[in-house]
PDB file of N, CA, C and O in Angstrom:
ATOM      1  N   MET A  20     -18.863   4.264  13.524  1.00 84.00           N
ATOM      2  CA  MET A  20     -19.335   3.323  12.497  1.00 84.00           C
ATOM      3  C   MET A  20     -20.651   3.783  11.926  1.00 84.00           C
ATOM      4  O   MET A  20     -21.361   4.531  12.498  1.00 84.00           O
ATOM      5  N   ALA A  21     -20.641   3.570  10.538  1.00 90.00           N
ATOM      6  CA  ALA A  21     -21.733   3.850   9.879  1.00 90.00           C
ATOM      7  C   ALA A  21     -23.076   3.268  10.255  1.00 90.00           C
ATOM      8  O   ALA A  21     -23.248   1.970  10.581  1.00 90.00           O
ATOM      9  N   ASN A  22     -24.195   4.007  10.138  1.00 94.00           N
ATOM     10  CA  ASN A  22     -25.484   3.619  10.285  1.00 94.00           C
ATOM     11  C   ASN A  22     -26.210   3.388   8.934  1.00 94.00           C
ATOM     12  O   ASN A  22     -27.148   2.336   9.104  1.00 94.00           O
ATOM     13  N   ILE A  23     -26.061   4.109   7.983  1.00 96.00           N
ATOM     14  CA  ILE A  23     -26.787   4.212   6.857  1.00 96.00           C
ATOM     15  C   ILE A  23     -26.361   3.046   5.918  1.00 96.00           C
ATOM     16  O   ILE A  23     -25.083   2.858   5.709  1.00 96.00           O
ATOM     17  N   LYS A  24     -27.207   2.410   5.296  1.00 96.00           N
ATOM     18  CA  LYS A  24     -26.876   1.286   4.486  1.00 96.00           C
ATOM     19  C   LYS A  24     -25.712   1.612   3.389  1.00 96.00           C
ATOM     20  O   LYS A  24     -24.709   0.781   3.114  1.00 96.00           O
ATOM     21  N   SER A  25     -25.894   2.693   2.678  1.00 97.00           N
ATOM     22  CA  SER A  25     -25.010   3.102   1.619  1.00 97.00           C
ATOM     23  C   SER A  25     -23.610   3.344   2.082  1.00 97.00           C
ATOM     24  O   SER A  25     -22.581   3.144   1.470  1.00 97.00           O
ATOM     25  N   ALA A  26     -23.625   3.950   3.385  1.00 97.00           N
ATOM     26  CA  ALA A  26     -22.290   4.201   3.956  1.00 97.00           C
ATOM     27  C   ALA A  26     -21.633   3.003   4.239  1.00 97.00           C
ATOM     28  O   ALA A  26     -20.460   2.887   4.093  1.00 97.00           O
ATOM     29  N   LYS A  27     -22.426   1.935   4.834  1.00 96.00           N
ATOM     30  CA  LYS A  27     -21.758   0.785   5.177  1.00 96.00           C
ATOM     31  C   LYS A  27     -21.280  -0.164   3.842  1.00 96.00           C
ATOM     32  O   LYS A  27     -20.096  -0.510   3.752  1.00 96.00           O
ATOM     33  N   LYS A  28     -22.061   0.244   2.895  1.00 97.00           N
ATOM     34  CA  LYS A  28     -21.689  -0.392   1.445  1.00 97.00           C
ATOM     35  C   LYS A  28     -20.205   0.325   0.872  1.00 97.00           C
ATOM     36  O   LYS A  28     -19.379  -0.477   0.515  1.00 97.00           O
ATOM     37  N   ARG A  29     -20.288   1.415   1.070  1.00 97.00           N
ATOM     38  CA  ARG A  29     -18.921   2.329   0.689  1.00 97.00           C
ATOM     39  C   ARG A  29     -17.923   1.884   1.585  1.00 97.00           C
ATOM     40  O   ARG A  29     -16.700   1.906   0.981  1.00 97.00           O
ATOM     41  N   ILE A  30     -17.861   1.552   2.670  1.00 97.00           N
ATOM     42  CA  ILE A  30     -16.850   1.194   3.687  1.00 97.00           C
ATOM     43  C   ILE A  30     -16.396  -0.310   3.098  1.00 97.00           C
ATOM     44  O   ILE A  30     -15.183  -0.452   2.995  1.00 97.00           O
ATOM     45  N   LEU A  31     -17.311  -1.186   2.755  1.00 97.00           N
ATOM     46  CA  LEU A  31     -16.868  -2.443   2.179  1.00 97.00           C
ATOM     47  C   LEU A  31     -16.188  -2.429   0.925  1.00 97.00           C
ATOM     48  O   LEU A  31     -15.268  -2.846   0.577  1.00 97.00           O
ATOM     49  N   ILE A  32     -16.698  -1.363   0.089  1.00 97.00           N
ATOM     50  CA  ILE A  32     -16.092  -1.167  -1.313  1.00 97.00           C
ATOM     51  C   ILE A  32     -14.658  -0.700  -1.113  1.00 97.00           C
ATOM     52  O   ILE A  32     -13.781  -1.068  -1.912  1.00 97.00           O
ATOM     53  N   GLY A  33     -14.703   0.314  -0.158  1.00 97.00           N
ATOM     54  CA  GLY A  33     -13.249   0.872   0.147  1.00 97.00           C
ATOM     55  C   GLY A  33     -12.192  -0.266   0.488  1.00 97.00           C
ATOM     56  O   GLY A  33     -11.130  -0.247   0.046  1.00 97.00           O
ATOM     57  N   GLN A  34     -12.686  -1.110   1.408  1.00 97.00           N
ATOM     58  CA  GLN A  34     -11.900  -2.178   1.955  1.00 97.00           C
ATOM     59  C   GLN A  34     -11.479  -3.082   0.764  1.00 97.00           C
ATOM     60  O   GLN A  34     -10.177  -3.639   0.503  1.00 97.00           O
ATOM     61  N   THR A  35     -12.376  -3.394  -0.343  1.00 97.00           N
ATOM     62  CA  THR A  35     -12.087  -4.160  -1.258  1.00 97.00           C
ATOM     63  C   THR A  35     -11.166  -3.862  -2.054  1.00 97.00           C
ATOM     64  O   THR A  35     -10.020  -4.259  -2.647  1.00 97.00           O
ATOM     65  N   ARG A  36     -11.313  -2.478  -2.539  1.00 97.00           N
ATOM     66  CA  ARG A  36     -10.322  -1.680  -3.356  1.00 97.00           C
ATOM     67  C   ARG A  36      -8.907  -1.772  -2.805  1.00 97.00           C
ATOM     68  O   ARG A  36      -7.950  -1.649  -3.574  1.00 97.00           O
ATOM     69  N   ASN A  37      -9.003  -1.431  -1.466  1.00 98.00           N
ATOM     70  CA  ASN A  37      -7.688  -1.300  -0.805  1.00 98.00           C
ATOM     71  C   ASN A  37      -6.917  -2.571  -0.886  1.00 98.00           C
ATOM     72  O   ASN A  37      -5.657  -2.730  -1.148  1.00 98.00           O
ATOM     73  N   GLU A  38      -7.603  -3.687  -0.839  1.00 98.00           N
ATOM     74  CA  GLU A  38      -6.929  -5.158  -0.674  1.00 98.00           C
ATOM     75  C   GLU A  38      -6.397  -5.374  -2.236  1.00 98.00           C
ATOM     76  O   GLU A  38      -5.372  -6.062  -2.355  1.00 98.00           O
ATOM     77  N   ARG A  39      -7.295  -4.947  -3.281  1.00 97.00           N
ATOM     78  CA  ARG A  39      -6.989  -5.112  -4.722  1.00 97.00           C
ATOM     79  C   ARG A  39      -5.752  -4.292  -5.040  1.00 97.00           C
ATOM     80  O   ARG A  39      -4.716  -4.848  -5.595  1.00 97.00           O
ATOM     81  N   ASN A  40      -5.770  -3.094  -4.687  1.00 98.00           N
ATOM     82  CA  ASN A  40      -4.503  -2.172  -4.828  1.00 98.00           C
ATOM     83  C   ASN A  40      -3.420  -2.843  -4.194  1.00 98.00           C
ATOM     84  O   ASN A  40      -2.165  -2.629  -4.888  1.00 98.00           O
ATOM     85  N   LYS A  41      -3.493  -2.994  -2.938  1.00 98.00           N
ATOM     86  CA  LYS A  41      -2.260  -3.567  -2.117  1.00 98.00           C
ATOM     87  C   LYS A  41      -1.763  -4.797  -2.888  1.00 98.00           C
ATOM     88  O   LYS A  41      -0.446  -4.977  -3.135  1.00 98.00           O
ATOM     89  N   ALA A  42      -2.474  -5.630  -3.398  1.00 98.00           N
ATOM     90  CA  ALA A  42      -2.003  -6.913  -4.135  1.00 98.00           C
ATOM     91  C   ALA A  42      -1.531  -6.550  -5.384  1.00 98.00           C
ATOM     92  O   ALA A  42      -0.285  -7.221  -5.946  1.00 98.00           O
ATOM     93  N   ILE A  43      -1.961  -5.566  -6.054  1.00 98.00           N
ATOM     94  CA  ILE A  43      -1.137  -5.203  -7.393  1.00 98.00           C
ATOM     95  C   ILE A  43       0.147  -4.426  -7.170  1.00 98.00           C
ATOM     96  O   ILE A  43       1.133  -4.820  -7.797  1.00 98.00           O
ATOM     97  N   ARG A  44       0.068  -3.605  -6.163  1.00 98.00           N
ATOM     98  CA  ARG A  44       1.311  -3.020  -5.881  1.00 98.00           C
ATOM     99  C   ARG A  44       2.501  -3.898  -5.411  1.00 98.00           C
ATOM    100  O   ARG A  44       3.566  -3.866  -5.769  1.00 98.00           O
ATOM    101  N   SER A  45       2.036  -4.826  -4.647  1.00 98.00           N
ATOM    102  CA  SER A  45       2.887  -6.082  -4.237  1.00 98.00           C
ATOM    103  C   SER A  45       3.494  -6.840  -5.349  1.00 98.00           C
ATOM    104  O   SER A  45       4.598  -7.131  -5.537  1.00 98.00           O
ATOM    105  N   GLU A  46       2.506  -7.034  -6.238  1.00 98.00           N
ATOM    106  CA  GLU A  46       2.943  -7.909  -7.532  1.00 98.00           C
ATOM    107  C   GLU A  46       3.972  -7.082  -8.359  1.00 98.00           C
ATOM    108  O   GLU A  46       5.057  -7.581  -8.886  1.00 98.00           O
ATOM    109  N   VAL A  47       3.834  -5.706  -8.435  1.00 98.00           N
ATOM    110  CA  VAL A  47       4.734  -4.968  -9.254  1.00 98.00           C
ATOM    111  C   VAL A  47       6.093  -4.968  -8.588  1.00 98.00           C
ATOM    112  O   VAL A  47       7.137  -5.075  -9.344  1.00 98.00           O
ATOM    113  N   LYS A  48       6.098  -4.969  -7.423  1.00 98.00           N
ATOM    114  CA  LYS A  48       7.365  -4.885  -6.671  1.00 98.00           C
ATOM    115  C   LYS A  48       8.222  -6.097  -6.690  1.00 98.00           C
ATOM    116  O   LYS A  48       9.314  -6.250  -7.047  1.00 98.00           O
ATOM    117  N   THR A  49       7.338  -7.220  -6.718  1.00 98.00           N
ATOM    118  CA  THR A  49       7.955  -8.507  -6.942  1.00 98.00           C
ATOM    119  C   THR A  49       8.615  -8.751  -8.323  1.00 98.00           C
ATOM    120  O   THR A  49       9.827  -9.279  -8.573  1.00 98.00           O
ATOM    121  N   TYR A  50       7.900  -8.219  -9.450  1.00 98.00           N
ATOM    122  CA  TYR A  50       8.529  -8.273 -10.716  1.00 98.00           C
ATOM    123  C   TYR A  50       9.735  -7.253 -10.953  1.00 98.00           C
ATOM    124  O   TYR A  50      10.713  -7.638 -11.643  1.00 98.00           O
ATOM    125  N   ILE A  51       9.605  -6.283 -10.159  1.00 98.00           N
ATOM    126  CA  ILE A  51      10.848  -5.373 -10.264  1.00 98.00           C
ATOM    127  C   ILE A  51      11.855  -5.931  -9.709  1.00 98.00           C
ATOM    128  O   ILE A  51      13.041  -5.883 -10.137  1.00 98.00           O
ATOM    129  N   LYS A  52      11.783  -6.611  -8.512  1.00 98.00           N
ATOM    130  CA  LYS A  52      12.817  -7.273  -7.827  1.00 98.00           C
ATOM    131  C   LYS A  52      13.525  -8.471  -8.727  1.00 98.00           C
ATOM    132  O   LYS A  52      14.626  -8.740  -8.658  1.00 98.00           O
ATOM    133  N   ARG A  53      12.576  -9.182  -9.489  1.00 97.00           N
ATOM    134  CA  ARG A  53      13.027 -10.253 -10.387  1.00 97.00           C
ATOM    135  C   ARG A  53      14.046  -9.626 -11.437  1.00 97.00           C
ATOM    136  O   ARG A  53      15.108 -10.221 -11.877  1.00 97.00           O
ATOM    137  N   VAL A  54      13.699  -8.296 -11.846  1.00 97.00           N
ATOM    138  CA  VAL A  54      14.678  -7.623 -12.965  1.00 97.00           C
ATOM    139  C   VAL A  54      15.946  -7.357 -12.435  1.00 97.00           C
ATOM    140  O   VAL A  54      17.008  -7.826 -13.009  1.00 97.00           O
ATOM    141  N   TYR A  55      15.895  -6.787 -11.027  1.00 97.00           N
ATOM    142  CA  TYR A  55      17.176  -6.580 -10.419  1.00 97.00           C
ATOM    143  C   TYR A  55      17.907  -7.652 -10.006  1.00 97.00           C
ATOM    144  O   TYR A  55      19.209  -7.802 -10.334  1.00 97.00           O
ATOM    145  N   ALA A  56      17.313  -8.788  -9.767  1.00 97.00           N
ATOM    146  CA  ALA A  56      18.080 -10.208  -9.340  1.00 97.00           C
ATOM    147  C   ALA A  56      18.681 -10.659 -10.683  1.00 97.00           C
ATOM    148  O   ALA A  56      19.786 -11.123 -10.637  1.00 97.00           O
ATOM    149  N   ALA A  57      18.023 -10.523 -11.837  1.00 96.00           N
ATOM    150  CA  ALA A  57      18.486 -10.899 -13.154  1.00 96.00           C
ATOM    151  C   ALA A  57      19.708 -10.166 -13.608  1.00 96.00           C
ATOM    152  O   ALA A  57      20.686 -10.695 -14.116  1.00 96.00           O
ATOM    153  N   VAL A  58      19.666  -8.733 -13.198  1.00 96.00           N
ATOM    154  CA  VAL A  58      20.682  -7.932 -13.676  1.00 96.00           C
ATOM    155  C   VAL A  58      21.974  -8.129 -12.683  1.00 96.00           C
ATOM    156  O   VAL A  58      23.217  -8.460 -13.308  1.00 96.00           O
ATOM    157  N   GLU A  59      21.817  -8.499 -11.381  1.00 95.00           N
ATOM    158  CA  GLU A  59      22.891  -8.821 -10.661  1.00 95.00           C
ATOM    159  C   GLU A  59      23.524  -9.978 -10.952  1.00 95.00           C
ATOM    160  O   GLU A  59      24.690 -10.213 -10.685  1.00 95.00           O
ATOM    161  N   SER A  60      22.876 -11.163 -11.367  1.00 94.00           N
ATOM    162  CA  SER A  60      23.390 -12.445 -11.765  1.00 94.00           C
ATOM    163  C   SER A  60      24.010 -12.278 -13.076  1.00 94.00           C
ATOM    164  O   SER A  60      24.998 -13.237 -13.351  1.00 94.00           O
ATOM    165  N   GLY A  61      23.836 -11.298 -13.806  1.00 93.00           N
ATOM    166  CA  GLY A  61      24.696 -10.997 -15.125  1.00 93.00           C
ATOM    167  C   GLY A  61      23.945 -11.607 -16.364  1.00 93.00           C
ATOM    168  O   GLY A  61      24.676 -11.692 -17.504  1.00 93.00           O
ATOM    169  N   ASP A  62      22.834 -12.291 -16.180  1.00 92.00           N
ATOM    170  CA  ASP A  62      22.085 -13.014 -17.314  1.00 92.00           C
ATOM    171  C   ASP A  62      21.229 -11.965 -17.945  1.00 92.00           C
ATOM    172  O   ASP A  62      20.084 -11.614 -17.661  1.00 92.00           O
ATOM    173  N   LYS A  63      21.841 -11.475 -19.237  1.00 94.00           N
ATOM    174  CA  LYS A  63      21.102 -10.428 -19.980  1.00 94.00           C
ATOM    175  C   LYS A  63      19.765 -10.895 -20.489  1.00 94.00           C
ATOM    176  O   LYS A  63      18.840 -10.197 -20.494  1.00 94.00           O
ATOM    177  N   ALA A  64      19.782 -12.036 -21.123  1.00 94.00           N
ATOM    178  CA  ALA A  64      18.485 -12.537 -21.705  1.00 94.00           C
ATOM    179  C   ALA A  64      17.364 -12.676 -20.632  1.00 94.00           C
ATOM    180  O   ALA A  64      16.343 -12.304 -20.858  1.00 94.00           O
ATOM    181  N   LYS A  65      17.773 -13.380 -19.447  1.00 95.00           N
ATOM    182  CA  LYS A  65      16.815 -13.236 -18.296  1.00 95.00           C
ATOM    183  C   LYS A  65      16.360 -12.149 -18.030  1.00 95.00           C
ATOM    184  O   LYS A  65      15.232 -11.803 -17.578  1.00 95.00           O
ATOM    185  N   ALA A  66      17.220 -11.167 -17.930  1.00 96.00           N
ATOM    186  CA  ALA A  66      17.040  -9.797 -17.462  1.00 96.00           C
ATOM    187  C   ALA A  66      15.999  -9.194 -18.457  1.00 96.00           C
ATOM    188  O   ALA A  66      15.097  -8.532 -17.960  1.00 96.00           O
ATOM    189  N   GLU A  67      16.274  -9.402 -19.518  1.00 96.00           N
ATOM    190  CA  GLU A  67      15.344  -8.662 -20.798  1.00 96.00           C
ATOM    191  C   GLU A  67      13.932  -9.306 -20.853  1.00 96.00           C
ATOM    192  O   GLU A  67      12.929  -8.606 -20.879  1.00 96.00           O
ATOM    193  N   ASP A  68      13.867 -10.611 -20.475  1.00 96.00           N
ATOM    194  CA  ASP A  68      12.562 -11.296 -20.214  1.00 96.00           C
ATOM    195  C   ASP A  68      11.890 -10.687 -19.133  1.00 96.00           C
ATOM    196  O   ASP A  68      10.562 -10.250 -19.098  1.00 96.00           O
ATOM    197  N   ALA A  69      12.606 -10.546 -17.964  1.00 97.00           N
ATOM    198  CA  ALA A  69      11.883 -10.093 -16.815  1.00 97.00           C
ATOM    199  C   ALA A  69      11.447  -8.475 -16.867  1.00 97.00           C
ATOM    200  O   ALA A  69      10.364  -8.247 -16.387  1.00 97.00           O
ATOM    201  N   LEU A  70      12.356  -7.744 -17.630  1.00 97.00           N
ATOM    202  CA  LEU A  70      12.092  -6.410 -17.985  1.00 97.00           C
ATOM    203  C   LEU A  70      10.747  -6.322 -18.715  1.00 97.00           C
ATOM    204  O   LEU A  70       9.941  -5.526 -18.332  1.00 97.00           O
ATOM    205  N   LYS A  71      10.549  -7.212 -19.703  1.00 98.00           N
ATOM    206  CA  LYS A  71       9.386  -7.158 -20.562  1.00 98.00           C
ATOM    207  C   LYS A  71       8.085  -7.495 -19.813  1.00 98.00           C
ATOM    208  O   LYS A  71       6.986  -6.716 -19.863  1.00 98.00           O
ATOM    209  N   ILE A  72       8.165  -8.372 -18.860  1.00 98.00           N
ATOM    210  CA  ILE A  72       7.014  -8.740 -18.105  1.00 98.00           C
ATOM    211  C   ILE A  72       6.694  -7.558 -16.951  1.00 98.00           C
ATOM    212  O   ILE A  72       5.559  -7.161 -16.606  1.00 98.00           O
ATOM    213  N   ALA A  73       7.849  -7.111 -16.412  1.00 98.00           N
ATOM    214  CA  ALA A  73       7.658  -6.205 -15.314  1.00 98.00           C
ATOM    215  C   ALA A  73       7.048  -4.801 -15.940  1.00 98.00           C
ATOM    216  O   ALA A  73       6.147  -4.195 -15.356  1.00 98.00           O
ATOM    217  N   GLN A  74       7.437  -4.614 -17.162  1.00 98.00           N
ATOM    218  CA  GLN A  74       6.823  -3.371 -17.787  1.00 98.00           C
ATOM    219  C   GLN A  74       5.423  -3.410 -18.016  1.00 98.00           C
ATOM    220  O   GLN A  74       4.523  -2.673 -17.832  1.00 98.00           O
ATOM    221  N   LYS A  75       5.104  -4.782 -18.501  1.00 98.00           N
ATOM    222  CA  LYS A  75       3.647  -5.093 -18.672  1.00 98.00           C
ATOM    223  C   LYS A  75       2.731  -4.846 -17.308  1.00 98.00           C
ATOM    224  O   LYS A  75       1.656  -4.145 -17.345  1.00 98.00           O
ATOM    225  N   LYS A  76       3.420  -5.375 -16.331  1.00 98.00           N
ATOM    226  CA  LYS A  76       2.661  -5.281 -14.977  1.00 98.00           C
ATOM    227  C   LYS A  76       2.536  -3.890 -14.435  1.00 98.00           C
ATOM    228  O   LYS A  76       1.512  -3.504 -13.999  1.00 98.00           O
ATOM    229  N   ILE A  77       3.630  -3.189 -14.681  1.00 98.00           N
ATOM    230  CA  ILE A  77       3.712  -1.701 -14.216  1.00 98.00           C
ATOM    231  C   ILE A  77       2.496  -0.842 -15.104  1.00 98.00           C
ATOM    232  O   ILE A  77       1.698  -0.040 -14.494  1.00 98.00           O
ATOM    233  N   ASN A  78       2.512  -1.169 -16.329  1.00 98.00           N
ATOM    234  CA  ASN A  78       1.588  -0.443 -17.107  1.00 98.00           C
ATOM    235  C   ASN A  78      -0.027  -0.926 -16.760  1.00 98.00           C
ATOM    236  O   ASN A  78      -0.713  -0.095 -16.847  1.00 98.00           O
ATOM    237  N   MET A  79       0.020  -2.174 -16.447  1.00 97.00           N
ATOM    238  CA  MET A  79      -1.365  -2.441 -16.080  1.00 97.00           C
ATOM    239  C   MET A  79      -1.857  -2.044 -14.813  1.00 97.00           C
ATOM    240  O   MET A  79      -3.055  -1.408 -14.612  1.00 97.00           O
ATOM    241  N   ALA A  80      -0.831  -1.764 -13.790  1.00 98.00           N
ATOM    242  CA  ALA A  80      -1.081  -1.110 -12.551  1.00 98.00           C
ATOM    243  C   ALA A  80      -1.425   0.321 -12.715  1.00 98.00           C
ATOM    244  O   ALA A  80      -2.448   0.794 -12.156  1.00 98.00           O
ATOM    245  N   HIS A  81      -0.742   0.907 -13.793  1.00 98.00           N
ATOM    246  CA  HIS A  81      -1.142   2.440 -14.092  1.00 98.00           C
ATOM    247  C   HIS A  81      -2.469   2.674 -14.707  1.00 98.00           C
ATOM    248  O   HIS A  81      -3.225   3.468 -14.362  1.00 98.00           O
ATOM    249  N   SER A  82      -2.976   1.620 -15.596  1.00 97.00           N
ATOM    250  CA  SER A  82      -4.136   1.516 -16.340  1.00 97.00           C
ATOM    251  C   SER A  82      -5.401   1.389 -15.380  1.00 97.00           C
ATOM    252  O   SER A  82      -6.409   1.641 -15.432  1.00 97.00           O
ATOM    253  N   LYS A  83      -5.008   0.441 -14.180  1.00 96.00           N
ATOM    254  CA  LYS A  83      -6.029   0.399 -13.203  1.00 96.00           C
ATOM    255  C   LYS A  83      -6.143   1.455 -12.210  1.00 96.00           C
ATOM    256  O   LYS A  83      -7.105   1.413 -11.222  1.00 96.00           O
ATOM    257  N   GLY A  84      -5.269   2.357 -12.383  1.00 96.00           N
ATOM    258  CA  GLY A  84      -5.193   3.618 -11.266  1.00 96.00           C
ATOM    259  C   GLY A  84      -4.578   3.288  -9.979  1.00 96.00           C
ATOM    260  O   GLY A  84      -4.604   4.147  -9.075  1.00 96.00           O
ATOM    261  N   VAL A  85      -3.758   2.355  -9.886  1.00 97.00           N
ATOM    262  CA  VAL A  85      -2.994   1.973  -8.723  1.00 97.00           C
ATOM    263  C   VAL A  85      -1.637   2.834  -8.681  1.00 97.00           C
ATOM    264  O   VAL A  85      -1.515   3.363  -7.530  1.00 97.00           O
ATOM    265  N   LEU A  86      -1.092   3.051  -9.911  1.00 97.00           N
ATOM    266  CA  LEU A  86       0.074   3.902  -9.976  1.00 97.00           C
ATOM    267  C   LEU A  86      -0.257   5.207 -10.785  1.00 97.00           C
ATOM    268  O   LEU A  86      -1.010   4.986 -11.756  1.00 97.00           O
ATOM    269  N   LYS A  87       0.285   6.191 -10.263  1.00 97.00           N
ATOM    270  CA  LYS A  87       0.143   7.400 -11.247  1.00 97.00           C
ATOM    271  C   LYS A  87       1.140   7.380 -12.269  1.00 97.00           C
ATOM    272  O   LYS A  87       2.058   6.491 -12.266  1.00 97.00           O
ATOM    273  N   ALA A  88       0.692   8.212 -13.368  1.00 97.00           N
ATOM    274  CA  ALA A  88       1.627   8.193 -14.563  1.00 97.00           C
ATOM    275  C   ALA A  88       3.170   8.430 -14.326  1.00 97.00           C
ATOM    276  O   ALA A  88       3.867   7.618 -14.839  1.00 97.00           O
ATOM    277  N   ASN A  89       3.481   9.470 -13.501  1.00 98.00           N
ATOM    278  CA  ASN A  89       4.903   9.736 -13.418  1.00 98.00           C
ATOM    279  C   ASN A  89       5.665   8.560 -12.691  1.00 98.00           C
ATOM    280  O   ASN A  89       6.759   8.202 -12.813  1.00 98.00           O
ATOM    281  N   ASN A  90       4.954   8.008 -11.563  1.00 98.00           N
ATOM    282  CA  ASN A  90       5.424   6.981 -10.771  1.00 98.00           C
ATOM    283  C   ASN A  90       5.611   5.662 -11.560  1.00 98.00           C
ATOM    284  O   ASN A  90       6.741   5.170 -11.634  1.00 98.00           O
ATOM    285  N   ALA A  91       4.852   5.262 -12.421  1.00 98.00           N
ATOM    286  CA  ALA A  91       4.944   4.229 -13.398  1.00 98.00           C
ATOM    287  C   ALA A  91       5.994   4.398 -14.341  1.00 98.00           C
ATOM    288  O   ALA A  91       6.768   3.572 -14.618  1.00 98.00           O
ATOM    289  N   SER A  92       5.894   5.704 -15.025  1.00 98.00           N
ATOM    290  CA  SER A  92       6.944   5.972 -15.941  1.00 98.00           C
ATOM    291  C   SER A  92       8.385   5.922 -15.211  1.00 98.00           C
ATOM    292  O   SER A  92       9.524   5.401 -15.864  1.00 98.00           O
ATOM    293  N   ARG A  93       8.572   6.416 -14.103  1.00 98.00           N
ATOM    294  CA  ARG A  93       9.804   6.382 -13.448  1.00 98.00           C
ATOM    295  C   ARG A  93      10.287   4.848 -13.063  1.00 98.00           C
ATOM    296  O   ARG A  93      11.512   4.556 -13.149  1.00 98.00           O
ATOM    297  N   LYS A  94       9.527   3.953 -12.678  1.00 98.00           N
ATOM    298  CA  LYS A  94       9.825   2.590 -12.454  1.00 98.00           C
ATOM    299  C   LYS A  94      10.182   1.992 -13.703  1.00 98.00           C
ATOM    300  O   LYS A  94      11.236   1.259 -13.749  1.00 98.00           O
ATOM    301  N   VAL A  95       9.419   2.253 -14.706  1.00 98.00           N
ATOM    302  CA  VAL A  95       9.933   1.529 -16.041  1.00 98.00           C
ATOM    303  C   VAL A  95      11.282   2.019 -16.550  1.00 98.00           C
ATOM    304  O   VAL A  95      12.149   1.340 -16.841  1.00 98.00           O
ATOM    305  N   ALA A  96      11.581   3.397 -16.238  1.00 98.00           N
ATOM    306  CA  ALA A  96      12.749   4.043 -16.645  1.00 98.00           C
ATOM    307  C   ALA A  96      13.969   3.483 -15.770  1.00 98.00           C
ATOM    308  O   ALA A  96      14.981   3.215 -16.356  1.00 98.00           O
ATOM    309  N   HIS A  97      13.834   3.092 -14.466  1.00 97.00           N
ATOM    310  CA  HIS A  97      14.825   2.667 -13.659  1.00 97.00           C
ATOM    311  C   HIS A  97      15.241   1.380 -13.933  1.00 97.00           C
ATOM    312  O   HIS A  97      16.398   1.060 -14.075  1.00 97.00           O
ATOM    313  N   ILE A  98      14.115   0.470 -14.300  1.00 97.00           N
ATOM    314  CA  ILE A  98      14.458  -1.016 -14.415  1.00 97.00           C
ATOM    315  C   ILE A  98      15.137  -0.967 -15.997  1.00 97.00           C
ATOM    316  O   ILE A  98      15.954  -1.819 -16.397  1.00 97.00           O
ATOM    317  N   SER A  99      14.465  -0.257 -16.791  1.00 97.00           N
ATOM    318  CA  SER A  99      15.068  -0.277 -18.285  1.00 97.00           C
ATOM    319  C   SER A  99      16.693   0.090 -18.338  1.00 97.00           C
ATOM    320  O   SER A  99      17.437  -0.432 -18.872  1.00 97.00           O
ATOM    321  N   LYS A 100      16.903   1.229 -17.401  1.00 97.00           N
ATOM    322  CA  LYS A 100      18.308   1.719 -17.397  1.00 97.00           C
ATOM    323  C   LYS A 100      19.214   0.618 -16.915  1.00 97.00           C
ATOM    324  O   LYS A 100      20.313   0.259 -17.262  1.00 97.00           O
ATOM    325  N   ALA A 101      18.689   0.013 -15.745  1.00 96.00           N
ATOM    326  CA  ALA A 101      19.489  -1.220 -15.203  1.00 96.00           C
ATOM    327  C   ALA A 101      19.836  -2.205 -16.250  1.00 96.00           C
ATOM    328  O   ALA A 101      20.872  -2.678 -16.162  1.00 96.00           O
ATOM    329  N   VAL A 102      18.775  -2.601 -16.930  1.00 96.00           N
ATOM    330  CA  VAL A 102      19.008  -3.755 -18.073  1.00 96.00           C
ATOM    331  C   VAL A 102      19.897  -3.275 -19.135  1.00 96.00           C
ATOM    332  O   VAL A 102      20.868  -3.872 -19.593  1.00 96.00           O
ATOM    333  N   SER A 103      19.671  -2.080 -19.528  1.00 95.00           N
ATOM    334  CA  SER A 103      20.507  -1.635 -20.716  1.00 95.00           C
ATOM    335  C   SER A 103      21.995  -1.372 -20.324  1.00 95.00           C
ATOM    336  O   SER A 103      22.824  -1.215 -21.268  1.00 95.00           O
ATOM    337  N   SER A 104      22.151  -0.911 -19.005  1.00 94.00           N
ATOM    338  CA  SER A 104      23.754  -0.827 -18.662  1.00 94.00           C
ATOM    339  C   SER A 104      24.426  -1.963 -18.416  1.00 94.00           C
ATOM    340  O   SER A 104      25.593  -1.931 -18.040  1.00 94.00           O
ATOM    341  N   MET A 105      23.844  -3.264 -18.756  1.00 87.00           N
ATOM    342  CA  MET A 105      24.553  -4.539 -18.587  1.00 87.00           C
ATOM    343  C   MET A 105      25.666  -4.579 -19.661  1.00 87.00           C
ATOM    344  O   MET A 105      25.207  -4.099 -20.724  1.00 87.00           O
ATOM    345  N   ASN A 106      26.654  -5.331 -19.434  1.00 71.00           N
ATOM    346  CA  ASN A 106      27.554  -5.436 -20.498  1.00 71.00           C
ATOM    347  C   ASN A 106      27.192  -6.426 -21.657  1.00 71.00           C
ATOM    348  O   ASN A 106      26.807  -7.296 -21.522  1.00 71.00           O
TER     349      ASN A 106
END
């Protein structure tokens, strides 16, 4: 355990950031699941709406440093491909 005041503060900051990042990652996963659920149900309009929101959430996570650039790009590409391949 840290004894120095600044080290204790850094531990608290790390914990706070970890919780924030975990919440953002979880939110991204939820919106991606909504896209895939809409694709499976066959509702193209609902899938496109869900895609638009999910892309925004993924890009926000990337801008906050939670996701790396290639990871965010890959996630967007996968869900876009799923929606565009609908009949």
